Amino acid sequence: MADIRLVGLGKEFDAGGVVAVRDLTLTFREGSTTCLLGPSGCGKTTLMRMIAGLEVPTTGKIFFGDEDVTRLETSKRNLGMVFQYPVVYRGATVREDIGLPLRVEKLPAAHKAARVDEVIALLGLEEYANHPVDKLNSATRQKVAVARAVARQAPIILFDEPITNVDPDFKLQLKRTLRELFSRLNQTIIYVTHDQTEAMTLADDIALMRDGSIEQMAPPRDLYGRPESVFAGWFLGNPGMNFVPVESQPAVAAAVLGGAVPDGVTAVGFRPEDVLISSGGPQRGAVEATLGHVSLATGGQHLARLLHADLVVKAKLPWDSPVATTRGSQVWWSVPLEKVRAFDRHERAVNLVSAEQ
Amino acid sequence: MDTLNLAEFEAEPSPKGRASARAGTRDSTKSRLLGRALLVPVLVFFAILNVIPTFWMIGLGFYDYTLGRGDPKFVGLDNFVIIYESAEQWATFTRTLFFMVVAVAFEVGLGVVLGFLFWGSAKMPGRRLALTLLFTPMVVAPVASGLFWKLMYEPTFGVINYVVDLFGGQKIDFLTDVDWVTPAVLAVDIWMWTPFMILMTLAALGSVPTAELEAADVDRLSFYQRVRHVIWPHGKFILMLGILLRTIDAFKTTDLVLTMTGGGPGNKTEFLGVALYRQAFNSFDLGRSSAVALVLLIIAIALTSIYLYVLNLSRSR
């Protein structure tokens, strides 16, 4: 078992023309599952490839435990990796494929066979054990690739968007398998994805990336509930946070914050599901708005657009909400103060308690 | 960042334009028709220069027809029976087969080894220049190469005999010595066509998905396991195509041999193509030479079929 430490890690392509990863210093905890989450092109795959030794960092160092592996070649890093493209070794059966990385290990043959059988059972591949891998569908191939990475019992396993290239019909099945698997493994796992639902359900920690930097690293609940930046608030959630700019909407911002806007706060943010709506007339601290388009959102909720001058606030309503969903009707909305996040001009979160003091 | 730009977090998808989709369908029908129309001249030329002469040749194979000796006379399968019963013809066939097998074996062996070396040295300085120089023989016309090597092999002032002489060896008349002539011609063919197999090997290796090669690195696969489970399954189609093309080409080698030895000494280097040339353009026996050409064509088709069979077999496994 080993933690993974990155110290000042950076990667530039085209001799500095494209900066994929910028000066990262962070630790992936030993035995934890961390999802690298972010939009396409944010550098998450490059970061994982550097950890695997498939890319050479331009700056910084990588440590597995206390060992500096920055310049160590991939085959000597002792890690398992599952690629986006389901890699299987053609011409082999499922059992042979899973056993291939074990051939270099100095273990009795019976021990190796037992390990292969164990992961075959763990991933529910028993019925395919003697099938040629070439004949399998993409999801089963990817399961074989996962089994191969797990069978090695390497201290680190890397997953590079393993669900992306799987047939849509099998995605859910594979996701379920991975969730069960991660709960049983105690290796250090890094999982790259751009799908926040996947990250939320699989990870112990999420490292949210943007433009080659880590925006925030925290357990899923903290990242969602207490985003440390405007980007984190916007990227997570469907839809993301609402933002009220203080400069153009000072009265609304003050109403949301329940009083004066503290110095340094340039925007306030809150999640659509935290918006409370009433159609029963003016209320103290609530903002008046006109109900705009109402559509059906995930989970059978309604997603309503509340219009207040130039401001559009998205709000999620239960499907049986007593609030009239007729377009054009007047409503009053508010947000519990504990659900509000305030941001400064650098788009970073401000602690409201200390800001008030 | 000094100012907040919340607008960038408010982006919404734009609706798709159905009208532009319909226009796209019309455009694609037009371009398909244009594409077919552009094919017509090529197909006409192909018919005039390939299809009609081939059928003409097949027909002539059943006639006794020598230019300047009167009208063609239908003789049925006589030309083929004569070819079948001719010991000389069988000797030519065996000679050709030997040349083909040895040439292709060396070209494939060297080509694959050198291809792997070039593939594995992507960051070697001067790699591109080395590849360009290596491919030069392939782009030179075989007739030019034949003449060039004829001068190199020349016993009196040829550079090879100069080197042999320099090391105290006895001068060899490579192209008239019965023991040396076949290896001498083979060496030139190998020199000319090994680059082609290097190219095919590089193309085959280039067709292997990077993710599979990287997975092989992560999984610590041995060289043999990499070749067997990663490289061969992806690269075999291109590599087999290269071998097939070389096999057919080596089987009908004519121009190189004609310029170097003219088929001699005696008939030591008279391969099927050379024999065909002699019969058609020295003896003007168009009937017999057409029959030989037809046999060559059938052999080429057989080789192609074997290749396709092997590929289909490996694909169905």
XYZ file of C-alpha atoms in Angstrom, chain A residues 49 74-75 79 83 85 87 89-90 100-101 103-105 135 148 152 230 234 243 245 266-267 305 345-347, chain B residues 1-2 4 6 8-10 12 209 211-212 214-221 225 228-230 233-234 316-317:
54
model
C -0.474 9.422 -17.346
C 6.114 2.366 -16.355
C 6.794 -1.366 -16.100
C 0.672 -0.339 -10.654
C -7.657 2.544 -19.987
C -10.368 2.021 -24.543
C -7.736 -3.186 -23.720
C -4.878 -9.166 -25.212
C -6.172 -10.769 -28.382
C -0.602 -12.293 -18.237
C 0.753 -9.592 -15.870
C 3.773 -14.220 -15.357
C 6.731 -12.106 -14.231
C 5.873 -12.559 -10.557
C -15.435 -12.253 -28.865
C -6.294 -7.805 -14.896
C -1.813 -8.020 -9.770
C -17.359 29.822 -8.400
C -21.018 25.868 -11.278
C -24.871 33.242 -8.742
C -23.469 39.404 -8.721
C -18.641 40.160 -5.107
C -21.132 37.323 -5.657
C -36.662 29.798 -13.895
C -13.362 38.997 -6.805
C -10.932 36.101 -7.347
C -13.932 33.761 -7.515
C -8.972 37.347 -12.246
C -10.115 40.785 -11.183
C -16.375 38.133 -12.088
C -20.727 34.929 -14.328
C -19.683 32.181 -18.850
C -21.407 29.904 -16.346
C -24.827 30.606 -17.861
C -27.129 27.325 -22.874
C -3.522 1.200 -30.850
C -3.465 2.254 -25.528
C -2.683 -1.445 -26.082
C 0.860 1.311 -23.114
C -1.199 -1.365 -21.357
C 1.497 -3.889 -22.301
C 4.045 -1.592 -20.608
C 1.904 -1.274 -17.477
C 1.316 -5.052 -17.414
C 5.031 -5.837 -17.898
C 4.470 -8.060 -20.942
C 3.787 -11.618 -25.418
C 1.707 -12.304 -29.961
C -1.141 -10.518 -28.172
C -0.766 -6.867 -29.218
C -3.371 -9.188 -34.135
C -3.396 -5.585 -35.390
C -12.877 -15.827 -37.644
C -10.846 -17.265 -34.755
